[in-house]
XYZ file of C-alpha atoms in Angstrom:
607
model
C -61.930 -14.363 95.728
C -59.834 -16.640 93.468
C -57.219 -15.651 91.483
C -56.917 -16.759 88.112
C -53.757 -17.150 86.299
C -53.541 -14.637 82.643
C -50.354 -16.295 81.786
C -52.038 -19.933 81.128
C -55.967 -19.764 80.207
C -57.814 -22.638 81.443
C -58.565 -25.364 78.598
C -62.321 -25.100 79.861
C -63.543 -21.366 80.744
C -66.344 -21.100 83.068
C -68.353 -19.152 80.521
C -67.893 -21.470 77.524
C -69.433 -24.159 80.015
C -71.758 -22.766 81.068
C -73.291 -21.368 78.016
C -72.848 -24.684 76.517
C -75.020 -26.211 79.358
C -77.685 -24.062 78.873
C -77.787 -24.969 75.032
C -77.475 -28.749 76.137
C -74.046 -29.559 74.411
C -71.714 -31.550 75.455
C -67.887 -29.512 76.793
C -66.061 -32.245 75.682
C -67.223 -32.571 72.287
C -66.714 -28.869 71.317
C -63.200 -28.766 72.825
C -62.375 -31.440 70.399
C -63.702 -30.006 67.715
C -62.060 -26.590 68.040
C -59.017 -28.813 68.549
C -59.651 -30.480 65.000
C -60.692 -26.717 63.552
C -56.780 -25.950 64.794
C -55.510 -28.526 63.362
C -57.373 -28.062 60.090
C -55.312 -24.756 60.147
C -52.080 -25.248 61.092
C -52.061 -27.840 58.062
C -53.631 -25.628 55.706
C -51.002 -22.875 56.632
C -48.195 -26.126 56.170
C -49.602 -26.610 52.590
C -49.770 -23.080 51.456
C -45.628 -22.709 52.737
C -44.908 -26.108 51.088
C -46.912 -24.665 47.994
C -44.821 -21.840 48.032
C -41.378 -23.347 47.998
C -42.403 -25.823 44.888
C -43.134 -22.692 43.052
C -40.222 -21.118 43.352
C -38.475 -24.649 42.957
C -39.774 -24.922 39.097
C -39.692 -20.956 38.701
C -35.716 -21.992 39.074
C -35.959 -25.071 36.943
C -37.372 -23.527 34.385
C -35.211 -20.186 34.226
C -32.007 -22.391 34.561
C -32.875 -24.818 31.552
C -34.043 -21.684 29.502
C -30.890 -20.125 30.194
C -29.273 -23.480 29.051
C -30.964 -23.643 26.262
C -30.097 -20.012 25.121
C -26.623 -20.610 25.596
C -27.226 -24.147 23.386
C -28.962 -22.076 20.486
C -25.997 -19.242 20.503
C -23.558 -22.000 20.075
C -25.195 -23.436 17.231
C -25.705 -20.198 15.342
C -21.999 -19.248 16.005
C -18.582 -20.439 14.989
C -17.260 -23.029 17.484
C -13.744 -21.940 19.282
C -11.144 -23.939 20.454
C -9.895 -24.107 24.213
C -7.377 -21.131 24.498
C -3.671 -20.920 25.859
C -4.046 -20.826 29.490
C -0.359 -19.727 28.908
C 0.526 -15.845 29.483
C -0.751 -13.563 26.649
C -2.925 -16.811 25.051
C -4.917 -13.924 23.279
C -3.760 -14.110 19.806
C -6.205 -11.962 17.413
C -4.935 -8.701 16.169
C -7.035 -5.996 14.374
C -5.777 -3.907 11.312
C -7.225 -1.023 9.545
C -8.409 -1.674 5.929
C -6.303 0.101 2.901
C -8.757 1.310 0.213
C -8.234 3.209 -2.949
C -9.224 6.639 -3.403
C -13.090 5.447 -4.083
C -12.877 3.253 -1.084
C -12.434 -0.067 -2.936
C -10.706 -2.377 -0.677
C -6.770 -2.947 -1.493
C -5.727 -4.695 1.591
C -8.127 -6.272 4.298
C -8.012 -9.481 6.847
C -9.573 -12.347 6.772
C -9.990 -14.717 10.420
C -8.148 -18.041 9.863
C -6.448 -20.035 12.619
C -3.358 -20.704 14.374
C -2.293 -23.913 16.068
C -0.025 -24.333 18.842
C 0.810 -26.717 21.418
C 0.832 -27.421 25.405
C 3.091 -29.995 25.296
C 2.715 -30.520 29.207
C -0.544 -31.742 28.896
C -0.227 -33.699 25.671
C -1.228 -37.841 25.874
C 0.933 -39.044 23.302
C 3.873 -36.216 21.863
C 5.699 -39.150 19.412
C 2.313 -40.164 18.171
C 1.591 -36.557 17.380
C 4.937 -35.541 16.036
C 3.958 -38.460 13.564
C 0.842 -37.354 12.657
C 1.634 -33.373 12.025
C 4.514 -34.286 10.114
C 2.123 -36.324 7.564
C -0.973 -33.167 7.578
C 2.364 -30.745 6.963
C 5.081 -32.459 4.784
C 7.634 -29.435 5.431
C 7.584 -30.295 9.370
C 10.015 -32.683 10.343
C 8.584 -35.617 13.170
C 11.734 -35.633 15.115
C 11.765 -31.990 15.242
C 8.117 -32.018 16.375
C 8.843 -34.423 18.567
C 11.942 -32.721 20.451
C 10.095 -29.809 20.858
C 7.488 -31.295 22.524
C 9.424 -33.147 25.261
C 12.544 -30.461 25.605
C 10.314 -29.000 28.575
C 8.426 -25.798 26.723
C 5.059 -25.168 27.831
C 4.222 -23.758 24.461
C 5.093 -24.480 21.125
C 4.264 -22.684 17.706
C 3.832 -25.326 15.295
C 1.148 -23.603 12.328
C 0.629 -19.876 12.170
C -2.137 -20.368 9.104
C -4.379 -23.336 8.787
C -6.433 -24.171 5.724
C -10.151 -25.230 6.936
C -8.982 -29.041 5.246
C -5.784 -28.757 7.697
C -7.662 -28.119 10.380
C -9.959 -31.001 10.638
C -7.219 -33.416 10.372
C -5.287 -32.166 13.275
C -9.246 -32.465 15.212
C -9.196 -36.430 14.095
C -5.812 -36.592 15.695
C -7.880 -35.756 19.220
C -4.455 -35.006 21.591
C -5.705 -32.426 24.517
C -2.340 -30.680 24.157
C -3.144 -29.462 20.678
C -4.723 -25.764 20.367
C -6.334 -23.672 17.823
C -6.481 -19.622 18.271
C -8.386 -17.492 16.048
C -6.073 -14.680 14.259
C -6.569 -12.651 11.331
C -3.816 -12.597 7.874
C -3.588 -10.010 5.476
C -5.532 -10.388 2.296
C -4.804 -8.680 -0.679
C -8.024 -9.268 -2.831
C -6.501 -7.909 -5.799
C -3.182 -9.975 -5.898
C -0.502 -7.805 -7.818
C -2.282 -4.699 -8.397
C -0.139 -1.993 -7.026
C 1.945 -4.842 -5.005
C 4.932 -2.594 -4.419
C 2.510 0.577 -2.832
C 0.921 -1.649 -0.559
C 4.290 -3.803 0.057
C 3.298 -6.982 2.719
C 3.224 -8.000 6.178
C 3.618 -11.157 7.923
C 3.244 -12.321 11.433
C 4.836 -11.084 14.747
C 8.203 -12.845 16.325
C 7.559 -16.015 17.558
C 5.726 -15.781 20.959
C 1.970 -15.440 20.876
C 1.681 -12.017 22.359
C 3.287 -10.829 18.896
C 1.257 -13.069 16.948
C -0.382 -9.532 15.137
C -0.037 -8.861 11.542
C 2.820 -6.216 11.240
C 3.622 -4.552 8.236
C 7.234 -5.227 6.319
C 7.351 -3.637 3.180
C 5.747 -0.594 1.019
C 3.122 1.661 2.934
C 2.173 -1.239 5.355
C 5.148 -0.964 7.134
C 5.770 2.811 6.606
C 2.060 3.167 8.212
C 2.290 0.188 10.384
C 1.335 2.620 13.614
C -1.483 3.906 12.173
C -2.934 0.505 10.780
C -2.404 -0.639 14.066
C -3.631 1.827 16.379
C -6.678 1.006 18.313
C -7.838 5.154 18.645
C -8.433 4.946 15.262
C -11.222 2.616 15.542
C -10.681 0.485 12.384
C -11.176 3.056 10.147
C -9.589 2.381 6.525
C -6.692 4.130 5.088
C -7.821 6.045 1.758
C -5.023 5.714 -0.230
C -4.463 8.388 -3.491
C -4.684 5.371 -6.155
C -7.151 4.775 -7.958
C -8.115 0.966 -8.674
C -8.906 1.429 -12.486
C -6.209 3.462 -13.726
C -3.634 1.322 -11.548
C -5.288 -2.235 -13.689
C -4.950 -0.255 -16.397
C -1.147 0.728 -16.154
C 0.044 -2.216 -15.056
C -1.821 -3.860 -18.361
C 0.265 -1.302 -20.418
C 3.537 -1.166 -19.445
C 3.651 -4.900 -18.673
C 2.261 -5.411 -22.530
C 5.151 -2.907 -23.774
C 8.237 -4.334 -21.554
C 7.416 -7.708 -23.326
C 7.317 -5.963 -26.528
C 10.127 -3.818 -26.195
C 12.261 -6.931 -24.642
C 13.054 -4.952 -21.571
C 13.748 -6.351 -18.415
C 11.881 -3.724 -16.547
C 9.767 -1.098 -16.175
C 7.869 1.530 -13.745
C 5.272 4.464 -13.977
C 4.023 7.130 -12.175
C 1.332 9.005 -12.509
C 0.766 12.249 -10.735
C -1.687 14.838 -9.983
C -0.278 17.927 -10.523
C -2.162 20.072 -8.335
C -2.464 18.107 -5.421
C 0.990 15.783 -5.130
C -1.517 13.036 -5.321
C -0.092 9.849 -6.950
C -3.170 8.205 -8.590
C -0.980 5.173 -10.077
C 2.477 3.849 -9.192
C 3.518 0.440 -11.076
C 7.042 -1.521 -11.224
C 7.822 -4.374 -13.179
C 8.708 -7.548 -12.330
C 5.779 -7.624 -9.682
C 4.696 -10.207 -7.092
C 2.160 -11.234 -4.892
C 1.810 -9.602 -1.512
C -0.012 -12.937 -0.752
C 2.990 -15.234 -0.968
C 5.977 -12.461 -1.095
C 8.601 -14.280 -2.413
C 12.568 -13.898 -0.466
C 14.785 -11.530 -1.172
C 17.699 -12.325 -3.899
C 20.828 -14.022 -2.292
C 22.544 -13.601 -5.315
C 25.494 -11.252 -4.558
C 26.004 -10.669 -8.584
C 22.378 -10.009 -9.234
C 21.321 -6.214 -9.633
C 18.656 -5.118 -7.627
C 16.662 -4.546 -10.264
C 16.344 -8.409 -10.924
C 14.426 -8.796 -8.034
C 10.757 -8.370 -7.970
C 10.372 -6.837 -4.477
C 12.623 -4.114 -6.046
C 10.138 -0.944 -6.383
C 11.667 1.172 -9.803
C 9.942 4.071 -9.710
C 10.830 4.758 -6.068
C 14.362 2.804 -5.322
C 15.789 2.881 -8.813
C 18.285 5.539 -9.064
C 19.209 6.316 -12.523
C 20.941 8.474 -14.783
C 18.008 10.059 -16.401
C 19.203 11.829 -19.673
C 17.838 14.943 -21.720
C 14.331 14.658 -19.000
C 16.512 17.484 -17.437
C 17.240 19.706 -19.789
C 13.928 21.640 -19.565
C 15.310 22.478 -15.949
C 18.267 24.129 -17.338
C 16.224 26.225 -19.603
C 13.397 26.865 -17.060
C 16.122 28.449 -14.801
C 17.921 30.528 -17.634
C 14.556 32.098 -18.345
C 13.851 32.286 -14.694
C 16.732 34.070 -14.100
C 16.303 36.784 -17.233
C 19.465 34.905 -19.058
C 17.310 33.739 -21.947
C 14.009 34.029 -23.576
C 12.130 30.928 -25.482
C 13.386 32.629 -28.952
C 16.775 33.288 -27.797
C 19.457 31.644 -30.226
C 22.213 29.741 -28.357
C 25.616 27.972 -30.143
C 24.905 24.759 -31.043
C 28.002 24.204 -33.049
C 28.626 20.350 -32.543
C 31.294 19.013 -31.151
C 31.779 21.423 -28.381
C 34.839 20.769 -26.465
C 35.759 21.499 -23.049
C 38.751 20.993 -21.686
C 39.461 17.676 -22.807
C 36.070 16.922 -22.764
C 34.143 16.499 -25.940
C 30.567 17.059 -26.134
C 28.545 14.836 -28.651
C 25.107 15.100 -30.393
C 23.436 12.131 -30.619
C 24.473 9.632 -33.344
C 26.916 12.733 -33.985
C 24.678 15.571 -35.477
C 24.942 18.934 -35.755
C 22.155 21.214 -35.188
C 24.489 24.500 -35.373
C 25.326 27.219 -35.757
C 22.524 28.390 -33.855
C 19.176 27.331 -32.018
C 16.388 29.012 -30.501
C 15.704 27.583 -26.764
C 12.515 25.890 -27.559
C 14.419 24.475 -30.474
C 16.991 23.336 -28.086
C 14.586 21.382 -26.224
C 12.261 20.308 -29.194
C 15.433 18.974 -30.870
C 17.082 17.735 -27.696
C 20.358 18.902 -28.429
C 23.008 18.429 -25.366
C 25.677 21.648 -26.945
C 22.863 24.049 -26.923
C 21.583 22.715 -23.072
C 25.863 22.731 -22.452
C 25.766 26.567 -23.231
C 22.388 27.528 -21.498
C 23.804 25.256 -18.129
C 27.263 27.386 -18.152
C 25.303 30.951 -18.530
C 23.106 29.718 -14.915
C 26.523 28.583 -13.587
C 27.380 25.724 -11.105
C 26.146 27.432 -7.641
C 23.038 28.658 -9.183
C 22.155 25.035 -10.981
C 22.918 23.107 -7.733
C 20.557 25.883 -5.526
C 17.559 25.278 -8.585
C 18.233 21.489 -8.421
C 17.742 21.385 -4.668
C 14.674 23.450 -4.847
C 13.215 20.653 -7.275
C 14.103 18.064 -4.250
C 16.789 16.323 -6.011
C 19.180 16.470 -3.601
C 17.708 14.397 -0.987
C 14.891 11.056 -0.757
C 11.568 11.438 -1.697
C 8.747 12.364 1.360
C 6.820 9.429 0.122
C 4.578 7.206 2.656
C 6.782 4.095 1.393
C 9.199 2.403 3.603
C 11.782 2.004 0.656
C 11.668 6.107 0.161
C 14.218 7.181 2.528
C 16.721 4.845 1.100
C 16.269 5.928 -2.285
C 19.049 9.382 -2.030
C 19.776 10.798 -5.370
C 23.621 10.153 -6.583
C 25.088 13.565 -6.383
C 28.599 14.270 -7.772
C 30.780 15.493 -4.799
C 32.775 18.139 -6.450
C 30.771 20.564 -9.126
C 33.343 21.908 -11.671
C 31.884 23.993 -14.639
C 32.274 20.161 -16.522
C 29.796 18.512 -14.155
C 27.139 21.840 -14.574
C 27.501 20.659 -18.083
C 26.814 16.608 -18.271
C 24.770 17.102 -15.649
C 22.117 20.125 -17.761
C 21.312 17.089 -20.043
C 20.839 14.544 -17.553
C 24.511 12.738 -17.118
C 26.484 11.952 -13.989
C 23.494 12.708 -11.580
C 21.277 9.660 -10.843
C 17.783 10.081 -9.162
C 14.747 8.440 -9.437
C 11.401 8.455 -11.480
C 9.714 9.839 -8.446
C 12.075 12.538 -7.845
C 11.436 13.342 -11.613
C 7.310 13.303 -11.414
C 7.594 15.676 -8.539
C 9.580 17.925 -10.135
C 7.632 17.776 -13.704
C 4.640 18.563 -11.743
C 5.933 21.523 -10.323
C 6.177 22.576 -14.014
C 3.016 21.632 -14.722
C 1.151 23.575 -12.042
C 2.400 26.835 -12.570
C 6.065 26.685 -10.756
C 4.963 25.291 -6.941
C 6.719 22.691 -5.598
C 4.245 20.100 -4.064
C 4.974 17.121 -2.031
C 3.708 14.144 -3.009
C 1.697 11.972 -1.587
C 0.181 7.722 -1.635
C -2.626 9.346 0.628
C -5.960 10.981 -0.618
C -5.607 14.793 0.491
C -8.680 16.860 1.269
C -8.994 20.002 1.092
C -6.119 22.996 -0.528
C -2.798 21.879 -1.125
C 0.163 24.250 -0.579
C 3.764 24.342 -1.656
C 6.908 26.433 -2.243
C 7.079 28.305 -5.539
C 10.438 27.380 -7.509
C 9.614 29.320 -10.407
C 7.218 32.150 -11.515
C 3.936 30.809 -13.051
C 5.177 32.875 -16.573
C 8.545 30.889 -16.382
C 6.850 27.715 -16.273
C 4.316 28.041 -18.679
C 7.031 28.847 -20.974
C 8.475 25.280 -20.545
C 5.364 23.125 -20.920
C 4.724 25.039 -24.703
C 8.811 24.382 -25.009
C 7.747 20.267 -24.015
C 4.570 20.388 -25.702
C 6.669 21.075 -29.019
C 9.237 18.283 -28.201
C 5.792 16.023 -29.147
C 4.419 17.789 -32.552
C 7.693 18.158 -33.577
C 10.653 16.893 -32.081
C 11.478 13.530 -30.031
C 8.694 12.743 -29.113
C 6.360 12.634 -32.004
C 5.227 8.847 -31.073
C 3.768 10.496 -28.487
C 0.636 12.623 -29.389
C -2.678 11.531 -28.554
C -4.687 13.426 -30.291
C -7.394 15.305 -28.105
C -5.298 15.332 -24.980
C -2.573 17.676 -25.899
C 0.544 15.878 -24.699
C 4.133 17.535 -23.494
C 7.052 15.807 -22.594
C 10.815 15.106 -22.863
C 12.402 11.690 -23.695
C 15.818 10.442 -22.173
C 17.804 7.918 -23.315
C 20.925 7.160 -21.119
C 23.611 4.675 -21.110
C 23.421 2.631 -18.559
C 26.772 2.607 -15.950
C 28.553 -0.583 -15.008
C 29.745 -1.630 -11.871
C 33.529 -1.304 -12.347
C 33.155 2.332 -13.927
C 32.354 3.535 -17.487
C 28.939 3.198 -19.209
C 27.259 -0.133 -21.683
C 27.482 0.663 -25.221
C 24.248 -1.440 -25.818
C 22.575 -1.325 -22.808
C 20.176 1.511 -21.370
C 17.532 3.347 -19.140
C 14.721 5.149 -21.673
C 12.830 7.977 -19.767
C 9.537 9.766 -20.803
C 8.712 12.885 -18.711
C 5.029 14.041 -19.567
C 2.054 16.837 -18.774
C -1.387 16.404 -20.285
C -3.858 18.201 -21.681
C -0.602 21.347 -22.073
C -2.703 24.166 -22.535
C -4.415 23.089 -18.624
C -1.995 20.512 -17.088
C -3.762 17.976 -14.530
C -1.431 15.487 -14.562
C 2.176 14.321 -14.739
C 3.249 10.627 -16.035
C 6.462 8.819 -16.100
C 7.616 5.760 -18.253
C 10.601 4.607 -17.293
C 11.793 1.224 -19.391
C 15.390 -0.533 -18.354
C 17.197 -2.277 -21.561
C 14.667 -2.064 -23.713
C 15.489 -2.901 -27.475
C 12.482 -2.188 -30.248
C 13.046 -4.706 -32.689
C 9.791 -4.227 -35.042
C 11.845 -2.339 -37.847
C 14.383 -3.080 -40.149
C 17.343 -1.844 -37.539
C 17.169 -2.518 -33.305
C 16.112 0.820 -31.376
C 16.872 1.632 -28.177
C 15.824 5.188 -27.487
C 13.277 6.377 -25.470
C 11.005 8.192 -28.659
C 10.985 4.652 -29.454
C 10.601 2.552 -26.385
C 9.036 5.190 -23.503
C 6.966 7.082 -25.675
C 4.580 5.311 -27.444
C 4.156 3.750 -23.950
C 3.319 6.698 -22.536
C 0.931 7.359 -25.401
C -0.865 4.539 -24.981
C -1.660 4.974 -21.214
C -2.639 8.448 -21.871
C -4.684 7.075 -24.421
C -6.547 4.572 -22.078
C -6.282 6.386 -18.565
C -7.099 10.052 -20.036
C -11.046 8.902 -20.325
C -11.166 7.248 -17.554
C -10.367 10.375 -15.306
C -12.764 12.582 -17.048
C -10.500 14.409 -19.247
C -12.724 15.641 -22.587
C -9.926 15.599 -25.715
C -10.043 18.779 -27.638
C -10.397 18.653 -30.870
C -7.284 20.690 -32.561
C -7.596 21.784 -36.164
C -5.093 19.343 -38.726
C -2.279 21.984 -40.204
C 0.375 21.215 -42.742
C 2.906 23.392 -40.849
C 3.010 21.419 -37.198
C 2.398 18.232 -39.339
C 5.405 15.309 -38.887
C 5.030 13.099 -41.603
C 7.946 10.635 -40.749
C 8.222 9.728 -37.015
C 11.395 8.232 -38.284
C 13.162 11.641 -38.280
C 11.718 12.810 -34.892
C 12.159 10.159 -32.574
C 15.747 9.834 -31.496
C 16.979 10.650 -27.657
């Protein structure tokens, strides 16, 4: 029997043949037909795979110009950017916390503007350029421009701010070697309001890794870390002011120094309880937006010079403000009672030394303490300061923190060390009981009023909102130092400082008038630094304010007046007046009575 072959069938099988004979077809014409049936499939199955692959071929298409178009839309919606410094460190955008005041209205914030630079390797046409910055920014110089461009630098600061009108004429000029980068500046929205708090910043050293805002004055720079550190997440820094009574300040005391023909000013004022400072204002101001340069002028005080902060840096002799610490101590220590009588004999002498009244009076023989302080005489403090003694004044003085810089979150704090004398003879616990040859500032003196105020606890202040209880060290018993403020609250109905009540609010203080010194020794004759130290409401002290005027000279009357019941006080007054409201103090209405009544301010307000 044959063999037939399984791995080739034969094109014509024996049964397909036959069958087809018996149905009378034809072999040939049904191989060709399954032939044409094949090749019906094999280009069916050709079609579907060509089918296939054109799908998938405009599936692509169409994703890929969707995706284009996406990307076209974003750009349109968004703010274009320029090319960036393929240089090291091109990124040149640098994020700072807010500053707001205590009720979270903004006091410093940044605003995106742009930077331009230069790749001078790739620049077309550097002369042609130089030309053309140095007519869009008169101040640059083209042969400057130009030098730097073709000295071999690969990068080149030439504008660290652009104004939007700047910036599309350096796009006409169309050189590929000129770059824009997108940086943020400082903006302080509210111009001078409490300039010397907030204090400036400007832009890194040249190079544009250090092309961040960094802080160079006031709290910017004394918080420059935490303004600048990314952990923190942008969150704002709550500062203690508060917006209103700052405005309304300022409005004051820069209203009174042109009045009062003073050449400066500053005021602080201070919670009590807390150490908060709420307002803090010095005169001449400027704008943190364009801080002007420091003073060259090696004659010039520092005082002349508006980026000089008063109440913190000036250091001053500040007159009878201290005598209530004299008799806070003597009562502290069990030498003296308010009622006490004390010598007050005038002249005392000492030594050779003669101590004065003022304009030579004589309040003798005797005076009680509170009429000591009411009348502001400097024998009765002189006898008071020699019963405490020197080592026991200077220990009471250093508890008040006169003795070293204020912890304040300013920059200029630390600089600003009280003048202490270095010896302390029984002469200098004398001058220095009412305020004379010791120089510290107005801060130093808010802090220590305060601790007055709140019942004897020494409290450090503060620019920054606190939360929460505030502790300090007690410098006096709470008896002690209630004592004083009724002792200051009489210096207003009926001593120096009668320009001074506001009625309702219950105001205690102590002026000081002091001559100022000059630079080759001795004191001015007609020039001085007028000092009002006050609490308000007395009978529940929340707060603490100090006026502090430099050469002021009331000319209103019939006669020039220079002292500070004059000058400082009705100052004072009239911030109280206006700021007392505004914090939510209710005045008390006090019965009128012809026996604490001061008919003639004349009389009262002296030193």
């Amino acid at each position: 029997m044959r063999r037939v072959c399984r791995c080739a069938p034969p094109l014509r099988p024996l049964a397909r043949i036959l069958q087809a004979r018996e149905d009378g077809l034809n072999p040939d014409s049904i191989e060709k037909e399954n032939l044409r049936l094949r090749h019906e499939a094999i280009r069916e199955k050709a079609r579907g795979r060509a089918e296939f692959r054109l799908l998938i071929l405009c599936a692509s298409f169409v994703l890929a110009f969707g995706a284009i178009g996406a990307r076209m839309g974003l750009m349109a919606a968004t703010e274009p950017v320029e090319p960036r410094a393929s240089a090291p460190g091109a990124e040149i955008i640098a994020q700072r916390a807010d500053i707001t005041d205590r009720n979270g209205r903004i006091l410093a914030t940044n605003m995106t503007t742009h930077a331009l630079y230069a790749h001078p390797k790739v620049m077309v046409d550097p002369k042609g350029v130089a030309l053309k910055l140095a007519e869009i920014f008169p101040d640059l110089k083209a042969a400057d421009l130009e030098r730097r461009f073709t000295d071999g630098r690969s990068f080149v600061w030439i504008r660290k701010v652009l104004s939007p009108e700047q910036m599309q004429l350096v796009h006409e000029i169309g050189d590929p070697g000129l770059l824009f980068g997108p940086r943020e500046m400082r903006l302080y929205p509210n111009g001078t309001l409490a300039a010397h708090v907030l204090g400036g910043t400007s832009f890194g050293a040249e190079g544009v890794h250090s092309a961040e805002v960094i802080g160079t004055a006031g709290i910017e720079k004394a918080l420059d870390a935490r303004l600048r550190d990314p952990a923190k997440g942008g969150k704002p820094l709550t500062l203690s002011i508060d917006l209103t009574i700052q405005s309304t300040i300022e409005e004051v005391l820069s209203a009174g120094m042109t009045m009062l023909n003073a050449k400066g000013a500053a005021a602080i004022l201070m919670d009590v309880r807390t150490g908060e400072i709420v307002a803090l204002a010095s005169l001449p101001t400027f704008d943190p937006n364009d801080r002007p340069n420091p003073l060259v002028d090696k004659n010039a005080e520092p005082g002349d010079s508006p980026l000089f902060n008063r109440a913190v840096q000036g250091v001053y002799e500040l007159g009878s403000t201290f005598k209530i610490f004299a008799a806070a101590q003597a009562m502290e220590l069990g030498l003296v009672a308010p009622e006490t009588l004390v010598d007050a004999n005038a002249p005392m002498r000492w030594g050779r030394h003669l101590i004065k009244e003022f304009e030579g009076k004589n309040y003798g023989p005797l005076l009680s303490v509170t009429d000591v302080i009411a009348k502001s005489s400097n024998v009765g403090t002189a006898h008071i300061a020699l019963m405490i003694g020197p080592l026991r004044q200077q220990a009471f003085l250093k508890s008040l923190g006169f003795f070293e810089p204020t912890p304040l979150e300013l920059i200029e704090a630390p600089g600003a060390r009280p003048l202490i004398p270095k010896k302390w003879p029984e002469i200098v616990t004398i001058t220095t009981s009412y305020g004379h040859g010791m120089s510290a500032s107005p801060m130093h003196l808010a802090a220590a009023y305060a601790a007055i105020a709140n019942g004897g606890v020494m409290i450090k202040p503060t620019l920054l909102k606190r939360e929460g209880p505030t502790t300090g060290v007690r410098v006096m018993s709470e008896k002690t130092a209630l004592e004083a403020v009724k002792m200051l609250r009489r210096v207003v109905t009926e001593g120096t400082a009668s320009l001074g009540e506001v009625p309702g609010y219950e105001v205690a203080g102590k002026t000081g008038t002091a001559d100022k010194p000059k630079r080759t020794g001795g004191y001015y004759e007609d020039k001085v630094i007028n000092t009002f130290a006050s609490v308000f409401p007395a009978s529940n002290p929340q707060y603490v304010l100090i006026v502090t005027l430099d050469e002021p000279l009331d000319t209103a009357g019939s006669e020039p007046r220079r002292t500070a019941g004059w000058t400082a006080v009705p100052v004072a007054a009239e911030i109280i007046r206006r700021t007392a409201p505004l914090m939510g103090l209710r005045p008390k209405l006090e019965p009128l009575t012809l026996e604490g009544a001061v008919p003639d301010a004349v009389t009262a307000a002296s030193n």
